[in-house]
Coordinates of N, CA, C and O and ligand atoms in Angstrom, one line a residue:
M203 N 29.8 -18.8 -4.2 CA 28.9 -18.0 -5.0 C 29.7 -16.8 -5.6 O 30.4 -16.1 -4.9
S204 N 29.5 -16.6 -6.9 CA 30.2 -15.5 -7.6 C 29.6 -14.2 -7.2 O 28.4 -14.2 -6.8
L205 N 30.3 -13.1 -7.5 CA 29.8 -11.8 -7.2 C 28.5 -11.5 -8.0 O 27.6 -11.0 -7.6
Q206 N 28.6 -12.0 -9.3 CA 27.4 -11.8 -10.2 C 26.2 -12.5 -9.6 O 25.1 -12.0 -9.6
E207 N 26.4 -13.7 -9.0 CA 25.3 -14.4 -8.4 C 24.8 -13.7 -7.1 O 23.6 -13.6 -6.9
V208 N 25.7 -13.1 -6.3 CA 25.3 -12.3 -5.2 C 24.4 -11.1 -5.6 O 23.3 -10.9 -5.1
Y209 N 24.9 -10.5 -6.7 CA 24.1 -9.3 -7.2 C 22.7 -9.8 -7.7 O 21.7 -9.1 -7.4
R210 N 22.7 -10.9 -8.4 CA 21.4 -11.4 -8.9 C 20.4 -11.7 -7.7 O 19.2 -11.4 -7.8
Q211 N 21.0 -12.3 -6.6 CA 20.2 -12.6 -5.5 C 19.6 -11.3 -4.8 O 18.5 -11.3 -4.4
V212 N 20.4 -10.2 -4.8 CA 20.0 -9.0 -4.2 C 18.8 -8.4 -5.0 O 17.8 -8.0 -4.5
I213 N 19.0 -8.4 -6.3 CA 17.9 -7.9 -7.2 C 16.6 -8.7 -7.1 O 15.5 -8.2 -7.0
L214 N 16.8 -10.1 -7.1 CA 15.6 -10.9 -7.0 C 14.9 -10.7 -5.6 O 13.7 -10.7 -5.6
D215 N 15.7 -10.6 -4.6 CA 15.1 -10.4 -3.2 C 14.3 -9.1 -3.2 O 13.2 -9.1 -2.7
H216 N 14.8 -8.0 -3.8 CA 14.1 -6.8 -3.8 C 12.9 -6.8 -4.7 O 11.9 -6.1 -4.5
Y217 N 13.0 -7.6 -5.7 CA 11.8 -7.8 -6.7 C 10.7 -8.5 -6.0 O 9.5 -8.2 -6.1
R218 N 11.1 -9.6 -5.3 CA 10.0 -10.5 -4.7 C 9.5 -9.9 -3.4 O 8.4 -10.1 -3.0
N219 N 10.4 -9.1 -2.6 CA 10.0 -8.6 -1.4 C 10.3 -7.1 -1.4 O 11.2 -6.6 -0.7
P220 N 9.5 -6.3 -2.2 CA 9.9 -4.9 -2.3 C 9.7 -4.1 -1.0 O 8.7 -4.3 -0.3
R221 N 10.6 -3.3 -0.7 CA 10.6 -2.4 0.5 C 9.9 -1.1 0.1 O 9.9 -0.7 -1.0
Y222 N 9.3 -0.5 1.2 CA 8.8 0.9 1.0 C 7.7 1.0 0.0 O 7.6 1.9 -0.8
K223 N 6.9 -0.1 -0.1 CA 5.8 -0.1 -1.1 C 4.5 0.5 -0.6 O 3.6 0.8 -1.4
E224 N 4.4 0.6 0.7 CA 3.2 1.1 1.4 C 2.9 2.5 1.0 O 3.8 3.4 1.2
P225 N 1.8 2.8 0.4 CA 1.5 4.2 0.0 C 1.5 5.2 1.2 O 1.1 4.8 2.3
I226 N 1.9 6.4 0.9 CA 1.8 7.5 2.0 C 0.6 8.3 1.7 O 0.4 8.9 0.6
P227 N -0.4 8.3 2.7 CA -1.7 8.9 2.5 C -1.6 10.4 2.2 O -2.4 10.9 1.4
D228 N -0.7 11.2 2.8 CA -0.6 12.6 2.7 C 0.8 13.1 2.3 O 1.5 13.7 3.1
P229 N 1.3 12.7 1.1 CA 2.7 13.0 0.8 C 2.9 14.5 0.6 O 2.1 15.3 0.2
D230 N 4.1 15.0 0.9 CA 4.6 16.3 0.7 C 4.9 16.5 -0.8 O 4.8 17.6 -1.3
A231 N 5.3 15.5 -1.5 CA 5.6 15.6 -2.9 C 5.5 14.2 -3.5 O 5.6 13.2 -2.8
F232 N 5.2 14.1 -4.8 CA 5.1 12.8 -5.4 C 5.4 13.0 -6.9 O 5.3 14.2 -7.4
S233 N 5.8 12.0 -7.6 CA 5.9 12.0 -9.0 C 5.7 10.6 -9.6 O 6.0 9.6 -9.0
E234 N 5.2 10.6 -10.8 CA 5.0 9.4 -11.5 C 6.0 9.3 -12.7 O 6.2 10.3 -13.4
G235 N 6.6 8.1 -12.9 CA 7.5 7.9 -14.0 C 7.1 6.7 -14.8 O 6.5 5.8 -14.3
A236 N 7.5 6.7 -16.1 CA 7.2 5.6 -16.9 C 8.3 5.4 -17.9 O 8.9 6.3 -18.3
N237 N 8.5 4.2 -18.2 CA 9.5 3.8 -19.2 C 8.8 3.0 -20.3 O 8.7 1.7 -20.2
P238 N 8.2 3.6 -21.3 CA 7.3 3.0 -22.3 C 8.1 1.9 -23.0 O 7.4 0.9 -23.5
L239 N 9.4 2.0 -23.2 CA 10.2 1.0 -23.9 C 10.0 -0.4 -23.3 O 10.0 -1.4 -24.0
C240 N 9.8 -0.4 -22.0 CA 9.7 -1.7 -21.3 C 8.3 -1.9 -20.6 O 8.0 -3.0 -20.2
G241 N 7.5 -0.8 -20.5 CA 6.3 -0.9 -19.8 C 6.4 -0.7 -18.3 O 5.4 -1.1 -17.6
D242 N 7.5 -0.2 -17.8 CA 7.7 0.0 -16.4 C 6.9 1.3 -15.9 O 6.9 2.3 -16.7
E243 N 6.4 1.2 -14.8 CA 5.7 2.4 -14.1 C 6.1 2.5 -12.7 O 6.3 1.4 -12.0
V244 N 6.3 3.7 -12.2 CA 6.6 3.9 -10.8 C 6.0 5.1 -10.2 O 5.9 6.2 -10.9
L245 N 5.5 5.1 -9.0 CA 4.9 6.2 -8.3 C 5.8 6.4 -7.1 O 5.9 5.5 -6.2
I246 N 6.4 7.6 -7.0 CA 7.2 7.9 -5.8 C 6.5 8.9 -5.0 O 6.0 10.0 -5.5
Q247 N 6.3 8.6 -3.7 CA 5.7 9.6 -2.7 C 6.7 9.8 -1.6 O 7.3 8.9 -1.1
I248 N 6.8 11.1 -1.2 CA 7.7 11.4 -0.1 C 7.1 12.3 1.0 O 6.3 13.2 0.7
K249 N 7.6 12.1 2.2 CA 7.3 13.0 3.3 C 8.6 13.6 3.7 O 9.6 12.9 3.8
L250 N 8.6 15.0 3.8 CA 9.9 15.7 4.1 C 9.8 16.3 5.5 O 8.7 16.7 6.0
Q251 N 11.0 16.3 6.2 CA 11.0 16.9 7.5 C 12.5 17.4 7.7 O 13.4 16.6 7.6
D252 N 12.6 18.7 8.0 CA 14.0 19.3 8.3 C 14.9 18.9 7.1 O 16.1 18.6 7.4
G253 N 14.5 19.0 5.9 CA 15.3 18.8 4.7 C 15.7 17.4 4.5 O 16.6 17.1 3.7
R254 N 15.0 16.5 5.2 CA 15.3 15.1 5.0 C 14.1 14.3 4.4 O 13.0 14.8 4.6
I255 N 14.4 13.2 3.8 CA 13.3 12.3 3.4 C 12.9 11.5 4.6 O 13.5 10.6 4.9
Q256 N 11.8 12.0 5.2 CA 11.4 11.3 6.4 C 10.7 10.0 6.1 O 10.9 9.0 6.9
A257 N 9.9 10.0 5.0 CA 9.3 8.7 4.6 C 9.2 8.7 3.1 O 9.1 9.7 2.5
I258 N 9.2 7.5 2.6 CA 9.2 7.3 1.1 C 8.3 6.1 0.8 O 8.4 5.1 1.5
S259 N 7.6 6.2 -0.3 CA 6.9 5.1 -0.9 C 7.3 5.0 -2.4 O 7.3 6.0 -3.1
A260 N 7.6 3.8 -2.8 CA 8.0 3.5 -4.2 C 7.1 2.3 -4.6 O 7.3 1.2 -4.2
N261 N 6.1 2.7 -5.5 CA 5.1 1.7 -5.9 C 5.0 1.7 -7.4 O 5.0 2.7 -8.0
G262 N 4.9 0.5 -8.0 CA 4.8 0.5 -9.4 C 4.6 -0.9 -9.9 O 4.4 -1.9 -9.2
K263 N 4.8 -1.0 -11.3 CA 4.8 -2.3 -11.9 C 5.7 -2.3 -13.1 O 6.0 -1.3 -13.7
G264 N 6.2 -3.5 -13.4 CA 7.1 -3.6 -14.5 C 8.1 -4.7 -14.3 O 7.9 -5.6 -13.5
C265 N 9.2 -4.6 -15.0 CA 10.2 -5.7 -15.0 C 10.9 -5.8 -13.7 O 10.9 -4.8 -12.8
S266 N 11.6 -6.8 -13.5 CA 12.3 -7.1 -12.2 C 13.4 -6.0 -12.0 O 13.6 -5.6 -10.8
I267 N 14.0 -5.5 -13.0 CA 15.1 -4.5 -12.8 C 14.4 -3.2 -12.3 O 14.9 -2.6 -11.3
S268 N 13.3 -2.7 -13.0 CA 12.7 -1.5 -12.5 C 12.2 -1.6 -11.1 O 12.3 -0.6 -10.3
Q269 N 11.5 -2.7 -10.8 CA 10.9 -2.8 -9.5 C 11.9 -3.0 -8.4 O 11.8 -2.4 -7.3
S270 N 13.0 -3.8 -8.6 CA 14.0 -4.0 -7.6 C 14.8 -2.7 -7.4 O 15.2 -2.3 -6.3
S271 N 15.0 -1.9 -8.5 CA 15.7 -0.7 -8.4 C 14.9 0.3 -7.6 O 15.5 1.1 -6.8
A272 N 13.6 0.4 -7.7 CA 12.8 1.3 -7.0 C 12.9 0.9 -5.5 O 13.0 1.8 -4.6
S273 N 12.9 -0.4 -5.2 CA 13.0 -0.8 -3.8 C 14.3 -0.5 -3.2 O 14.5 0.1 -2.1
L274 N 15.4 -0.7 -4.0 CA 16.8 -0.4 -3.5 C 16.9 1.1 -3.3 O 17.6 1.5 -2.4
M275 N 16.4 1.9 -4.3 CA 16.4 3.3 -4.2 C 15.8 3.8 -2.9 O 16.4 4.6 -2.1
A276 N 14.6 3.3 -2.6 CA 13.8 3.8 -1.4 C 14.6 3.5 -0.2 O 14.7 4.3 0.7
E277 N 15.2 2.3 -0.1 CA 15.9 1.9 1.0 C 17.2 2.8 1.2 O 17.5 3.1 2.3
A278 N 17.8 3.1 0.1 CA 19.0 3.9 0.1 C 18.8 5.4 0.6 O 19.7 6.0 1.1
V279 N 17.6 5.9 0.3 CA 17.4 7.3 0.5 C 16.6 7.6 1.8 O 16.6 8.8 2.2
S280 N 15.9 6.7 2.3 CA 15.0 6.9 3.4 C 15.7 7.5 4.6 O 16.7 6.9 5.0
G281 N 15.3 8.6 5.1 CA 15.9 9.2 6.3 C 17.1 10.1 6.0 O 17.6 10.7 6.9
H282 N 17.5 10.2 4.7 CA 18.7 11.0 4.4 C 18.3 12.4 3.9 O 17.3 12.6 3.4
P283 N 19.3 13.3 4.2 CA 19.1 14.7 3.7 C 19.0 14.8 2.2 O 19.7 14.0 1.5
I284 N 18.2 15.7 1.7 CA 18.0 15.9 0.3 C 19.3 16.0 -0.5 O 19.5 15.4 -1.6
P285 N 20.2 16.9 -0.1 CA 21.5 17.1 -0.9 C 22.2 15.8 -1.1 O 22.7 15.5 -2.1
Q286 N 22.2 15.0 0.0 CA 22.9 13.7 0.0 C 22.2 12.7 -1.0 O 22.8 11.9 -1.7
V287 N 20.9 12.8 -1.0 CA 20.0 12.0 -1.9 C 20.3 12.3 -3.3 O 20.5 11.4 -4.2
L288 N 20.4 13.6 -3.6 CA 20.6 14.0 -5.0 C 22.0 13.6 -5.5 O 22.2 13.2 -6.6
D289 N 22.9 13.7 -4.5 CA 24.3 13.3 -4.8 C 24.3 11.8 -5.2 O 25.0 11.3 -6.1
L290 N 23.6 11.0 -4.3 CA 23.6 9.6 -4.5 C 22.9 9.2 -5.9 O 23.4 8.3 -6.6
S291 N 21.9 10.0 -6.2 CA 21.2 9.8 -7.5 C 22.1 10.0 -8.7 O 22.2 9.2 -9.6
G292 N 22.9 11.1 -8.5 CA 23.9 11.4 -9.6 C 24.9 10.3 -9.7 O 25.3 9.9 -10.8
R293 N 25.4 9.8 -8.6 CA 26.4 8.8 -8.5 C 25.9 7.5 -9.2 O 26.6 6.8 -10.0
F294 N 24.7 7.2 -8.9 CA 24.1 5.9 -9.4 C 23.9 6.1 -10.9 O 24.3 5.1 -11.7
Q295 N 23.5 7.2 -11.4 CA 23.3 7.4 -12.8 C 24.7 7.5 -13.5 O 24.8 7.0 -14.7
D296 N 25.7 8.0 -12.9 CA 27.0 8.0 -13.4 C 27.5 6.5 -13.6 O 28.1 6.2 -14.6
L297 N 27.3 5.7 -12.6 CA 27.7 4.3 -12.6 C 27.1 3.6 -13.9 O 27.7 2.8 -14.5
M298 N 25.8 3.9 -14.1 CA 25.1 3.3 -15.3 C 25.7 3.7 -16.6 O 25.4 3.1 -17.6
Q299 N 26.5 4.8 -16.6 CA 27.2 5.3 -17.8 C 28.6 4.7 -18.0 O 29.1 4.8 -19.1
V300 N 29.1 4.0 -17.0 CA 30.4 3.4 -17.1 C 30.3 2.2 -18.0 O 29.3 1.4 -17.9
P301 N 31.1 2.1 -19.0 CA 31.0 0.9 -19.9 C 31.0 -0.4 -19.2 O 31.6 -0.5 -18.1
P302 N 30.2 -1.4 -19.7 CA 30.1 -2.6 -18.9 C 31.4 -3.3 -18.6 O 31.5 -4.0 -17.6
D303 N 32.4 -3.2 -19.4 CA 33.7 -3.8 -19.1 C 34.5 -2.9 -18.2 O 35.6 -3.3 -17.9
G304 N 34.0 -1.7 -17.9 CA 34.8 -0.8 -17.0 C 34.5 -1.2 -15.6 O 33.5 -1.9 -15.3
S305 N 35.4 -0.8 -14.7 CA 35.3 -1.2 -13.3 C 34.3 -0.4 -12.5 O 34.2 0.8 -12.7
A306 N 33.5 -1.0 -11.6 CA 32.6 -0.3 -10.7 C 33.2 -0.2 -9.4 O 32.6 0.2 -8.4
N307 N 34.6 -0.4 -9.3 CA 35.3 -0.3 -8.0 C 35.1 1.0 -7.3 O 35.1 1.1 -6.1
G308 N 35.1 2.1 -8.0 CA 35.0 3.4 -7.4 C 33.7 3.8 -6.9 O 33.5 4.9 -6.4
Y309 N 32.8 2.8 -6.9 CA 31.4 3.1 -6.5 C 30.9 2.3 -5.3 O 29.8 2.1 -5.1
A310 N 31.9 1.9 -4.5 CA 31.6 1.1 -3.3 C 30.6 1.9 -2.3 O 29.9 1.2 -1.6
D311 N 30.7 3.2 -2.4 CA 29.8 4.0 -1.5 C 28.3 3.8 -1.8 O 27.4 4.1 -1.1
L312 N 28.0 3.2 -3.0 CA 26.6 3.0 -3.4 C 26.0 1.8 -2.7 O 24.8 1.6 -2.8
G313 N 26.8 1.0 -1.9 CA 26.2 -0.1 -1.2 C 25.5 -1.1 -2.1 O 26.0 -1.5 -3.1
D314 N 24.3 -1.5 -1.7 CA 23.6 -2.6 -2.4 C 23.2 -2.1 -3.8 O 22.9 -3.0 -4.7
L315 N 23.2 -0.8 -4.0 CA 22.8 -0.3 -5.4 C 23.8 -0.9 -6.4 O 23.4 -1.0 -7.6
I316 N 25.0 -1.2 -6.0 CA 26.0 -1.7 -7.0 C 25.5 -3.0 -7.6 O 26.0 -3.4 -8.7
A317 N 24.6 -3.7 -7.0 CA 24.0 -4.9 -7.5 C 23.5 -4.7 -8.9 O 23.4 -5.7 -9.7
L318 N 23.1 -3.5 -9.2 CA 22.5 -3.2 -10.5 C 23.5 -2.9 -11.6 O 23.2 -2.7 -12.8
A319 N 24.8 -2.9 -11.2 CA 25.8 -2.6 -12.2 C 25.8 -3.5 -13.4 O 26.2 -3.1 -14.5
G320 N 25.4 -4.8 -13.2 CA 25.4 -5.7 -14.3 C 24.4 -5.3 -15.4 O 24.5 -5.8 -16.5
V321 N 23.5 -4.5 -15.1 CA 22.5 -4.0 -16.1 C 23.1 -3.3 -17.2 O 22.6 -3.3 -18.3
R322 N 24.3 -2.8 -17.0 CA 25.0 -2.0 -18.0 C 25.3 -2.9 -19.2 O 25.6 -2.4 -20.3
R323 N 25.3 -4.2 -19.0 CA 25.5 -5.1 -20.2 C 24.3 -5.1 -21.2 O 24.4 -5.6 -22.2
Y324 N 23.2 -4.6 -20.7 CA 22.0 -4.6 -21.5 C 21.5 -3.1 -21.6 O 20.6 -2.7 -20.9
P325 N 22.1 -2.4 -22.5 CA 21.8 -0.9 -22.6 C 20.4 -0.6 -22.6 O 20.0 0.5 -22.0
V326 N 19.5 -1.4 -23.2 CA 18.1 -1.1 -23.3 C 17.5 -1.1 -21.9 O 16.4 -0.5 -21.7
R327 N 18.1 -1.8 -20.9 CA 17.5 -2.0 -19.6 C 18.0 -0.9 -18.6 O 17.6 -0.8 -17.5
I328 N 19.0 0.0 -19.1 CA 19.5 1.0 -18.2 C 18.4 1.9 -17.7 O 18.3 2.3 -16.6
K329 N 17.5 2.2 -18.6 CA 16.3 3.1 -18.3 C 15.5 2.5 -17.2 O 14.9 3.2 -16.4
C330 N 15.4 1.1 -17.2 CA 14.6 0.4 -16.2 C 15.3 0.7 -14.8 O 14.6 0.9 -13.8
A331 N 16.6 0.7 -14.8 CA 17.3 0.9 -13.5 C 17.3 2.3 -13.0 O 17.3 2.6 -11.8
T332 N 17.3 3.3 -13.9 CA 17.4 4.7 -13.5 C 16.0 5.3 -13.4 O 15.9 6.4 -12.8
L333 N 14.9 4.7 -13.8 CA 13.6 5.3 -13.8 C 13.2 5.8 -12.4 O 12.7 6.9 -12.3
S334 N 13.4 5.0 -11.4 CA 12.9 5.4 -10.0 C 13.7 6.6 -9.5 O 13.2 7.5 -8.8
W335 N 15.0 6.7 -9.9 CA 15.9 7.8 -9.5 C 15.4 9.1 -10.2 O 15.4 10.1 -9.5
I336 N 15.2 9.0 -11.4 CA 14.7 10.2 -12.2 C 13.4 10.7 -11.7 O 13.2 11.9 -11.5
T337 N 12.5 9.7 -11.4 CA 11.2 10.1 -10.8 C 11.3 10.7 -9.4 O 10.6 11.6 -9.1
L338 N 12.2 10.2 -8.6 CA 12.5 10.8 -7.3 C 13.0 12.2 -7.4 O 12.5 13.1 -6.7
E339 N 13.9 12.4 -8.4 CA 14.4 13.8 -8.6 C 13.3 14.7 -9.0 O 13.3 15.9 -8.6
Q340 N 12.4 14.2 -9.8 CA 11.2 15.0 -10.2 C 10.4 15.4 -9.0 O 9.9 16.5 -8.9
A341 N 10.1 14.4 -8.2 CA 9.3 14.7 -7.0 C 10.0 15.7 -6.1 O 9.4 16.7 -5.6
L342 N 11.3 15.6 -5.9 CA 12.1 16.6 -5.1 C 12.1 18.0 -5.7 O 12.0 19.0 -5.1
G343 N 12.2 18.0 -7.1 CA 12.2 19.2 -7.8 C 10.8 19.9 -7.7 O 10.8 21.2 -7.4
D344 N 9.8 19.2 -7.7 CA 8.4 19.7 -7.6 C 8.3 20.4 -6.2 O 7.7 21.4 -6.1
D345 N 8.9 19.8 -5.2 CA 8.7 20.3 -3.9 C 9.4 21.6 -3.7 O 8.8 22.5 -3.0
S346 N 10.5 21.8 -4.4 CA 11.2 23.1 -4.2 C 10.5 24.3 -4.8 O 10.8 25.4 -4.6
T347 N 9.4 24.0 -5.6 CA 8.7 25.1 -6.3 C 7.6 25.7 -5.4 O 7.1 26.7 -5.7
D348 N 7.3 25.1 -4.3 CA 6.2 25.7 -3.4 C 6.8 26.2 -2.1 O 7.9 26.4 -2.0
Ligands
ZN76 ZN1 12.0 -2.5 -17.4

């Protein structure tokens, strides 16, 4: 199986069996994001404790890239300290800016998120992949204001 095929399987798995989709009844922060170009929508809810994302819900509808990215994002940040989460978000969005023929080798720390690197070949879909991260940052930003 080629690396491309492995990545495709990861994305399909998260699309068909999304993680962290269960709504949080009493979230500390939340944000809604939309990508009108593609019709993607995502609702991010979080519970915070001791500066960490104690619980997260990523729920939405849209294309396989946006929905699998939301699931991968939730899996990657659950339980982690906020500064680390913001750093990871920045790293992922950096990766999406690397030209498609450029190497993603320097991004091994992104783990399964690297599966979305192939999206760079379709510039119009990059917003699908980054939507949940931008929405998460909005939710975290909202929290810091209270
Ligand atoms: Zn999309």
